[in-house]
Short mmCIF file of N, CA and C in Angstrom, two decimals:
data_model
loop_
_atom_site.label_atom_id
_atom_site.label_comp_id
_atom_site.label_asym_id
_atom_site.label_seq_id
_atom_site.Cartn_x
_atom_site.Cartn_y
_atom_site.Cartn_z
N MET A 59 1.87 -36.69 -18.01
CA MET A 59 1.38 -36.12 -16.85
C MET A 59 1.79 -34.67 -16.70
N SER A 60 0.84 -33.70 -16.50
CA SER A 60 1.16 -32.38 -16.36
C SER A 60 2.01 -31.96 -15.18
N LYS A 61 2.73 -30.94 -15.28
CA LYS A 61 3.76 -30.61 -14.15
C LYS A 61 3.26 -29.16 -13.60
N PHE A 62 3.22 -28.99 -12.45
CA PHE A 62 2.97 -27.80 -11.72
C PHE A 62 3.86 -27.27 -10.77
N VAL A 63 3.95 -25.96 -10.68
CA VAL A 63 4.82 -25.44 -9.63
C VAL A 63 3.81 -24.52 -8.78
N VAL A 64 3.92 -24.53 -7.52
CA VAL A 64 3.23 -23.75 -6.56
C VAL A 64 4.22 -22.89 -5.82
N VAL A 65 4.17 -21.56 -5.95
CA VAL A 65 5.04 -20.60 -5.33
C VAL A 65 4.35 -19.83 -4.23
N GLY A 66 4.79 -20.01 -3.06
CA GLY A 66 4.24 -19.17 -1.93
C GLY A 66 5.13 -18.09 -1.61
N MET A 67 4.60 -16.82 -1.78
CA MET A 67 5.39 -15.67 -1.52
C MET A 67 5.03 -15.01 -0.30
N GLY A 68 5.99 -14.39 0.41
CA GLY A 68 5.67 -13.59 1.64
C GLY A 68 6.68 -13.69 2.76
N ASN A 69 6.66 -12.83 3.60
CA ASN A 69 7.54 -12.76 4.69
C ASN A 69 6.77 -12.94 6.00
N LYS A 70 6.97 -14.05 6.74
CA LYS A 70 6.27 -14.40 7.85
C LYS A 70 6.54 -13.40 8.97
N LEU A 71 7.53 -12.57 8.96
CA LEU A 71 7.78 -11.52 9.97
C LEU A 71 6.98 -10.33 9.79
N ARG A 72 6.21 -10.24 8.70
CA ARG A 72 5.29 -9.20 8.38
C ARG A 72 3.87 -9.55 8.50
N ALA A 73 3.44 -10.21 9.54
CA ALA A 73 1.94 -10.54 9.84
C ALA A 73 1.42 -11.35 8.59
N ASP A 74 0.40 -10.83 8.00
CA ASP A 74 -0.37 -11.60 6.98
C ASP A 74 0.41 -11.81 5.73
N ASP A 75 1.57 -11.10 5.58
CA ASP A 75 2.35 -11.22 4.32
C ASP A 75 2.96 -12.61 4.13
N GLY A 76 3.02 -13.35 5.27
CA GLY A 76 3.53 -14.77 5.19
C GLY A 76 2.51 -15.78 4.68
N PHE A 77 1.37 -15.39 4.35
CA PHE A 77 0.29 -16.30 3.91
C PHE A 77 0.78 -17.30 2.79
N GLY A 78 1.32 -16.81 1.82
CA GLY A 78 1.63 -17.73 0.68
C GLY A 78 2.66 -18.75 1.18
N SER A 79 3.52 -18.50 1.93
CA SER A 79 4.43 -19.41 2.39
C SER A 79 3.80 -20.42 3.36
N GLU A 80 2.74 -20.10 4.18
CA GLU A 80 2.05 -20.94 4.97
C GLU A 80 1.21 -21.84 4.16
N VAL A 81 0.63 -21.43 3.02
CA VAL A 81 -0.15 -22.30 2.25
C VAL A 81 0.70 -23.38 1.59
N VAL A 82 1.84 -23.02 1.21
CA VAL A 82 2.87 -24.03 0.63
C VAL A 82 3.12 -25.02 1.64
N ARG A 83 3.51 -24.51 2.91
CA ARG A 83 3.78 -25.44 4.04
C ARG A 83 2.66 -26.42 4.19
N LYS A 84 1.32 -26.03 4.14
CA LYS A 84 0.23 -26.79 4.31
C LYS A 84 0.13 -27.85 3.22
N LEU A 85 0.56 -27.63 2.04
CA LEU A 85 0.44 -28.46 0.95
C LEU A 85 1.46 -29.60 0.88
N ARG A 86 2.56 -29.42 1.57
CA ARG A 86 3.68 -30.46 1.57
C ARG A 86 3.04 -31.81 1.86
N GLY A 87 3.50 -32.86 1.13
CA GLY A 87 3.11 -34.21 1.28
C GLY A 87 1.86 -34.62 0.55
N ASN A 88 1.23 -33.66 -0.21
CA ASN A 88 -0.01 -33.95 -0.85
C ASN A 88 0.14 -34.23 -2.38
N PHE A 89 1.32 -34.27 -2.84
CA PHE A 89 1.43 -34.44 -4.38
C PHE A 89 2.56 -35.49 -4.69
N GLU A 90 2.55 -35.84 -6.05
CA GLU A 90 3.59 -36.70 -6.54
C GLU A 90 4.61 -35.80 -7.01
N LYS A 91 5.67 -36.36 -7.84
CA LYS A 91 6.78 -35.57 -8.17
C LYS A 91 6.40 -34.67 -9.36
N ASN A 92 5.23 -34.54 -9.87
CA ASN A 92 4.81 -33.68 -10.84
C ASN A 92 4.44 -32.28 -10.34
N VAL A 93 4.57 -32.21 -9.04
CA VAL A 93 4.24 -30.91 -8.39
C VAL A 93 5.47 -30.37 -7.51
N LEU A 94 5.94 -29.15 -7.85
CA LEU A 94 7.08 -28.60 -7.19
C LEU A 94 6.49 -27.47 -6.34
N LEU A 95 6.69 -27.65 -5.11
CA LEU A 95 6.37 -26.57 -4.10
C LEU A 95 7.51 -25.80 -3.66
N ILE A 96 7.32 -24.51 -3.65
CA ILE A 96 8.42 -23.56 -3.40
C ILE A 96 7.91 -22.50 -2.37
N ASN A 97 8.57 -22.39 -1.35
CA ASN A 97 8.37 -21.44 -0.32
C ASN A 97 9.36 -20.32 -0.72
N ALA A 98 9.01 -19.31 -1.49
CA ALA A 98 9.99 -18.24 -1.95
C ALA A 98 10.28 -17.25 -1.00
N GLY A 99 9.49 -17.05 0.12
CA GLY A 99 9.65 -15.87 0.83
C GLY A 99 9.42 -14.64 0.10
N ASP A 100 10.28 -13.75 0.47
CA ASP A 100 10.20 -12.43 -0.34
C ASP A 100 11.26 -12.25 -1.36
N VAL A 101 11.93 -13.39 -1.79
CA VAL A 101 12.87 -13.45 -2.90
C VAL A 101 12.60 -14.50 -3.92
N PRO A 102 11.48 -14.40 -4.55
CA PRO A 102 11.07 -15.33 -5.63
C PRO A 102 12.14 -15.53 -6.69
N GLU A 103 12.82 -14.39 -7.04
CA GLU A 103 13.86 -14.54 -8.06
C GLU A 103 14.87 -15.51 -7.69
N ASN A 104 15.29 -15.91 -6.53
CA ASN A 104 16.16 -16.83 -6.09
C ASN A 104 15.79 -18.32 -6.71
N PHE A 105 14.64 -18.47 -7.11
CA PHE A 105 14.05 -19.73 -7.48
C PHE A 105 13.77 -19.92 -9.02
N LEU A 106 14.24 -18.89 -9.70
CA LEU A 106 13.94 -18.86 -11.13
C LEU A 106 14.55 -20.08 -11.81
N GLU A 107 15.73 -20.45 -11.61
CA GLU A 107 16.37 -21.52 -12.24
C GLU A 107 15.74 -22.83 -11.88
N LYS A 108 15.38 -22.97 -10.62
CA LYS A 108 14.68 -24.27 -10.19
C LYS A 108 13.41 -24.39 -10.96
N ILE A 109 12.62 -23.37 -11.15
CA ILE A 109 11.43 -23.43 -11.71
C ILE A 109 11.58 -23.66 -13.33
N VAL A 110 12.49 -22.92 -13.91
CA VAL A 110 12.77 -23.16 -15.33
C VAL A 110 13.13 -24.62 -15.62
N ASN A 111 14.08 -25.13 -14.81
CA ASN A 111 14.51 -26.52 -15.02
C ASN A 111 13.34 -27.48 -14.81
N PHE A 112 12.38 -27.21 -13.94
CA PHE A 112 11.28 -28.17 -13.75
C PHE A 112 10.38 -28.14 -14.97
N ASN A 113 10.34 -26.97 -15.73
CA ASN A 113 9.65 -26.95 -16.96
C ASN A 113 8.14 -27.20 -16.70
N PRO A 114 7.34 -26.43 -15.83
CA PRO A 114 6.02 -26.75 -15.56
C PRO A 114 5.09 -26.38 -16.78
N ASP A 115 3.91 -26.99 -16.67
CA ASP A 115 2.81 -26.67 -17.63
C ASP A 115 2.04 -25.43 -17.12
N LYS A 116 1.98 -25.42 -15.81
CA LYS A 116 1.26 -24.31 -15.10
C LYS A 116 1.86 -23.93 -13.70
N ILE A 117 1.96 -22.62 -13.46
CA ILE A 117 2.42 -22.07 -12.20
C ILE A 117 1.37 -21.36 -11.46
N PHE A 118 1.28 -21.72 -10.08
CA PHE A 118 0.35 -20.90 -9.14
C PHE A 118 1.25 -20.05 -8.30
N ILE A 119 0.79 -18.90 -8.24
CA ILE A 119 1.66 -17.99 -7.33
C ILE A 119 0.62 -17.44 -6.29
N ILE A 120 0.88 -17.66 -4.95
CA ILE A 120 0.12 -17.34 -3.84
C ILE A 120 0.77 -16.22 -3.08
N ASP A 121 0.09 -15.11 -2.96
CA ASP A 121 0.58 -13.97 -2.30
C ASP A 121 -0.57 -13.02 -1.69
N THR A 122 -0.15 -12.20 -0.73
CA THR A 122 -1.07 -11.12 -0.42
C THR A 122 -1.10 -10.11 -1.41
N MET A 123 -2.27 -9.50 -1.61
CA MET A 123 -2.45 -8.66 -2.78
C MET A 123 -3.37 -7.47 -2.36
N LYS A 124 -3.08 -6.23 -2.90
CA LYS A 124 -3.86 -5.07 -2.66
C LYS A 124 -4.94 -5.09 -3.77
N PHE A 125 -6.20 -5.12 -3.23
CA PHE A 125 -7.47 -5.04 -4.17
C PHE A 125 -8.59 -4.65 -3.46
N LYS A 126 -9.63 -4.03 -4.21
CA LYS A 126 -10.85 -3.73 -3.53
C LYS A 126 -11.56 -5.00 -3.03
N GLY A 127 -11.98 -4.92 -1.80
CA GLY A 127 -12.67 -6.22 -1.24
C GLY A 127 -12.49 -6.22 0.21
N LYS A 128 -12.93 -7.23 0.91
CA LYS A 128 -12.90 -7.58 2.25
C LYS A 128 -11.63 -8.16 2.68
N ILE A 129 -11.29 -7.92 3.93
CA ILE A 129 -9.98 -8.47 4.32
C ILE A 129 -10.22 -10.11 4.34
N GLY A 130 -9.34 -10.82 3.95
CA GLY A 130 -9.50 -12.26 3.89
C GLY A 130 -10.13 -12.73 2.64
N GLU A 131 -10.57 -11.86 1.68
CA GLU A 131 -11.07 -12.24 0.51
C GLU A 131 -10.01 -12.79 -0.42
N ILE A 132 -10.34 -13.86 -1.16
CA ILE A 132 -9.41 -14.54 -2.06
C ILE A 132 -9.85 -14.27 -3.38
N LYS A 133 -9.03 -13.92 -4.27
CA LYS A 133 -9.27 -13.73 -5.63
C LYS A 133 -8.25 -14.41 -6.50
N ILE A 134 -8.55 -14.87 -7.72
CA ILE A 134 -7.68 -15.45 -8.65
C ILE A 134 -7.49 -14.59 -9.89
N PHE A 135 -6.35 -14.29 -10.25
CA PHE A 135 -5.95 -13.34 -11.24
C PHE A 135 -5.13 -13.93 -12.31
N ASP A 136 -5.46 -13.50 -13.51
CA ASP A 136 -4.55 -13.77 -14.67
C ASP A 136 -3.49 -12.61 -14.61
N PRO A 137 -2.13 -12.86 -14.65
CA PRO A 137 -1.22 -11.77 -14.48
C PRO A 137 -1.26 -10.70 -15.67
N ASP A 138 -1.80 -11.21 -16.80
CA ASP A 138 -1.99 -10.26 -17.90
C ASP A 138 -3.11 -9.24 -17.70
N GLU A 139 -3.97 -9.54 -16.69
CA GLU A 139 -5.15 -8.73 -16.51
C GLU A 139 -5.09 -7.79 -15.38
N VAL A 140 -3.82 -7.73 -14.74
CA VAL A 140 -3.78 -6.76 -13.54
C VAL A 140 -2.44 -6.07 -13.68
N ASP A 141 -2.31 -4.90 -13.09
CA ASP A 141 -0.95 -4.22 -12.93
C ASP A 141 -0.41 -4.72 -11.64
N LEU A 142 0.64 -5.53 -11.78
CA LEU A 142 1.18 -6.26 -10.71
C LEU A 142 1.92 -5.25 -9.86
N LYS A 143 2.35 -4.17 -10.36
CA LYS A 143 3.01 -3.13 -9.48
C LYS A 143 2.11 -2.59 -8.52
N SER A 144 0.79 -2.44 -8.77
CA SER A 144 -0.01 -1.90 -7.85
C SER A 144 -0.78 -2.94 -7.05
N PHE A 145 -0.78 -4.19 -7.56
CA PHE A 145 -1.63 -5.20 -6.75
C PHE A 145 -0.79 -5.97 -5.73
N SER A 146 0.45 -6.30 -6.15
CA SER A 146 1.14 -7.25 -5.32
C SER A 146 1.91 -6.40 -4.13
N THR A 147 2.03 -7.10 -3.01
CA THR A 147 2.72 -6.45 -1.91
C THR A 147 4.24 -6.73 -2.07
N HIS A 148 4.65 -7.29 -3.07
CA HIS A 148 5.95 -7.67 -3.54
C HIS A 148 6.46 -7.21 -4.81
N LYS A 149 7.62 -7.29 -5.29
CA LYS A 149 7.99 -6.82 -6.54
C LYS A 149 7.97 -8.05 -7.35
N SER A 150 6.77 -8.56 -7.62
CA SER A 150 6.74 -9.86 -8.39
C SER A 150 6.59 -9.64 -9.86
N SER A 151 6.37 -8.49 -10.44
CA SER A 151 6.10 -8.36 -11.76
C SER A 151 7.33 -8.74 -12.70
N LEU A 152 8.62 -8.55 -12.27
CA LEU A 152 9.82 -9.00 -13.11
C LEU A 152 9.89 -10.50 -13.00
N PHE A 153 9.60 -11.08 -11.94
CA PHE A 153 9.67 -12.54 -11.73
C PHE A 153 8.56 -13.26 -12.60
N ILE A 154 7.39 -12.68 -12.61
CA ILE A 154 6.39 -13.32 -13.53
C ILE A 154 6.61 -13.04 -15.04
N ASP A 155 7.02 -11.82 -15.31
CA ASP A 155 7.46 -11.62 -16.74
C ASP A 155 8.48 -12.49 -17.29
N TYR A 156 9.52 -12.74 -16.44
CA TYR A 156 10.70 -13.60 -16.82
C TYR A 156 9.99 -15.05 -17.05
N LEU A 157 9.26 -15.52 -16.19
CA LEU A 157 8.63 -16.82 -16.29
C LEU A 157 7.71 -16.97 -17.56
N LYS A 158 7.08 -16.01 -17.73
CA LYS A 158 6.12 -15.98 -18.97
C LYS A 158 6.83 -16.08 -20.27
N LYS A 159 7.91 -15.29 -20.31
CA LYS A 159 8.79 -15.23 -21.59
C LYS A 159 9.57 -16.45 -21.66
N ARG A 160 10.12 -16.94 -20.63
CA ARG A 160 11.03 -18.10 -20.60
C ARG A 160 10.34 -19.46 -20.84
N LEU A 161 9.16 -19.58 -20.21
CA LEU A 161 8.50 -20.85 -20.20
C LEU A 161 7.19 -20.86 -21.09
N GLY A 162 6.55 -19.78 -21.19
CA GLY A 162 5.30 -19.57 -22.00
C GLY A 162 4.10 -20.48 -21.36
N CYS A 163 4.32 -20.84 -20.01
CA CYS A 163 3.17 -21.63 -19.45
C CYS A 163 2.09 -20.71 -18.82
N GLU A 164 1.02 -21.42 -18.55
CA GLU A 164 -0.01 -20.63 -17.89
C GLU A 164 0.39 -20.28 -16.40
N ILE A 165 0.07 -19.09 -16.01
CA ILE A 165 0.30 -18.67 -14.63
C ILE A 165 -0.92 -18.12 -14.03
N GLU A 166 -1.24 -18.43 -12.83
CA GLU A 166 -2.27 -17.94 -12.04
C GLU A 166 -1.88 -17.34 -10.74
N LEU A 167 -2.47 -16.18 -10.35
CA LEU A 167 -2.08 -15.50 -9.18
C LEU A 167 -3.28 -15.80 -8.13
N ILE A 168 -3.05 -16.21 -7.08
CA ILE A 168 -4.05 -16.47 -6.07
C ILE A 168 -3.73 -15.45 -4.92
N GLY A 169 -4.51 -14.41 -4.90
CA GLY A 169 -4.31 -13.37 -3.95
C GLY A 169 -5.25 -13.43 -2.68
N ILE A 170 -4.82 -12.93 -1.73
CA ILE A 170 -5.70 -12.58 -0.60
C ILE A 170 -5.43 -11.26 0.01
N LYS A 171 -6.51 -10.60 0.34
CA LYS A 171 -6.42 -9.25 0.89
C LYS A 171 -6.04 -9.32 2.42
N PRO A 172 -4.90 -8.83 2.69
CA PRO A 172 -4.41 -8.87 4.07
C PRO A 172 -5.10 -7.80 4.99
N LYS A 173 -5.14 -8.13 6.22
CA LYS A 173 -5.44 -7.09 7.27
C LYS A 173 -4.30 -6.11 7.61
N THR A 174 -3.04 -6.78 7.74
CA THR A 174 -1.86 -5.97 7.96
C THR A 174 -0.67 -6.72 7.43
N THR A 175 0.36 -5.98 7.07
CA THR A 175 1.58 -6.46 6.73
C THR A 175 2.66 -5.74 7.48
N GLU A 176 2.39 -5.33 8.68
CA GLU A 176 3.23 -4.69 9.54
C GLU A 176 4.24 -5.67 10.22
N PHE A 177 5.46 -5.03 10.09
CA PHE A 177 6.59 -5.90 10.59
C PHE A 177 6.45 -6.24 12.07
N GLY A 178 6.76 -7.46 12.40
CA GLY A 178 6.77 -7.86 13.95
C GLY A 178 5.42 -8.27 14.36
N LYS A 179 4.43 -8.28 13.61
CA LYS A 179 3.12 -8.70 14.03
C LYS A 179 2.99 -10.18 13.44
N ARG A 180 1.87 -10.87 14.28
CA ARG A 180 1.49 -12.21 13.89
C ARG A 180 0.45 -12.16 12.90
N MET A 181 0.37 -13.31 12.15
CA MET A 181 -0.77 -13.37 11.15
C MET A 181 -2.14 -13.18 11.78
N SER A 182 -2.92 -12.40 11.14
CA SER A 182 -4.32 -12.28 11.76
C SER A 182 -5.22 -13.49 11.76
N ALA A 183 -6.01 -13.58 12.70
CA ALA A 183 -6.85 -14.89 12.67
C ALA A 183 -7.64 -15.13 11.41
N LYS A 184 -8.20 -13.94 10.88
CA LYS A 184 -9.08 -14.08 9.70
C LYS A 184 -8.25 -14.54 8.44
N ILE A 185 -6.95 -14.18 8.35
CA ILE A 185 -6.16 -14.57 7.25
C ILE A 185 -5.76 -16.02 7.50
N LYS A 186 -5.35 -16.37 8.72
CA LYS A 186 -4.88 -17.69 9.10
C LYS A 186 -6.00 -18.82 8.74
N LYS A 187 -7.22 -18.43 8.96
CA LYS A 187 -8.40 -19.40 8.71
C LYS A 187 -8.51 -19.67 7.23
N ARG A 188 -7.89 -18.74 6.33
CA ARG A 188 -8.14 -18.93 4.83
C ARG A 188 -6.92 -19.84 4.19
N ILE A 189 -5.96 -20.28 5.06
CA ILE A 189 -4.90 -21.20 4.56
C ILE A 189 -5.49 -22.42 4.02
N ASP A 190 -6.38 -23.14 4.76
CA ASP A 190 -6.92 -24.39 4.20
C ASP A 190 -7.75 -24.07 2.97
N ASP A 191 -8.46 -23.00 2.94
CA ASP A 191 -9.27 -22.66 1.63
C ASP A 191 -8.31 -22.58 0.49
N VAL A 192 -7.31 -21.95 0.56
CA VAL A 192 -6.41 -21.68 -0.63
C VAL A 192 -5.59 -23.02 -0.92
N ALA A 193 -5.39 -23.82 0.03
CA ALA A 193 -4.73 -25.18 -0.15
C ALA A 193 -5.67 -26.06 -1.01
N LYS A 194 -6.98 -25.94 -0.53
CA LYS A 194 -8.05 -26.71 -1.39
C LYS A 194 -8.16 -26.25 -2.71
N ILE A 195 -8.16 -24.94 -2.92
CA ILE A 195 -8.23 -24.37 -4.34
C ILE A 195 -7.15 -24.97 -5.26
N ILE A 196 -5.92 -24.87 -4.69
CA ILE A 196 -4.79 -25.39 -5.44
C ILE A 196 -4.92 -26.92 -5.70
N LYS A 197 -5.37 -27.79 -4.66
CA LYS A 197 -5.50 -29.17 -4.90
C LYS A 197 -6.58 -29.36 -6.01
N ASP A 198 -7.70 -28.71 -5.92
CA ASP A 198 -8.80 -28.91 -6.79
C ASP A 198 -8.36 -28.47 -8.25
N ARG A 199 -7.54 -27.41 -8.38
CA ARG A 199 -7.09 -27.08 -9.70
C ARG A 199 -6.02 -28.00 -10.26
N ILE A 200 -5.28 -28.80 -9.51
CA ILE A 200 -4.23 -29.63 -10.00
C ILE A 200 -4.95 -31.06 -10.25
N PHE A 201 -5.79 -31.39 -9.45
CA PHE A 201 -6.38 -32.71 -9.55
C PHE A 201 -7.77 -32.71 -10.36
N HIS A 202 -8.16 -31.64 -10.79
CA HIS A 202 -9.54 -31.48 -11.54
C HIS A 202 -9.58 -32.63 -12.55
#
């Protein structure tokens, strides 16, 4: 049986930035022991050992990302095809590079274009509505 890790990144105190964490929260209780769900907040490096020890076949990373498109648009990226330093709202490039080198497994980034990541604001309605959509994308990709 294949093993998967789903990492939700983001800080819920920064409006739409908490999106990845909310998707992981939504997914809780939907999987067997072959799926590890991690709410990494804005410190994904704190979970490297846990991810490496789980030894997944595939990792999904959910985060707000800067890309051309409409607010609330969802895109799936191969980390090798994008410059993470300019796309991610977090410093995720070292985290992803480490996982690729250490595990050699497939990694997919699932990004959403945020309306705002301003500190102290609530998640915008347009972004909140997309939580279920991304949860479904993850489930479909795991259960395909």
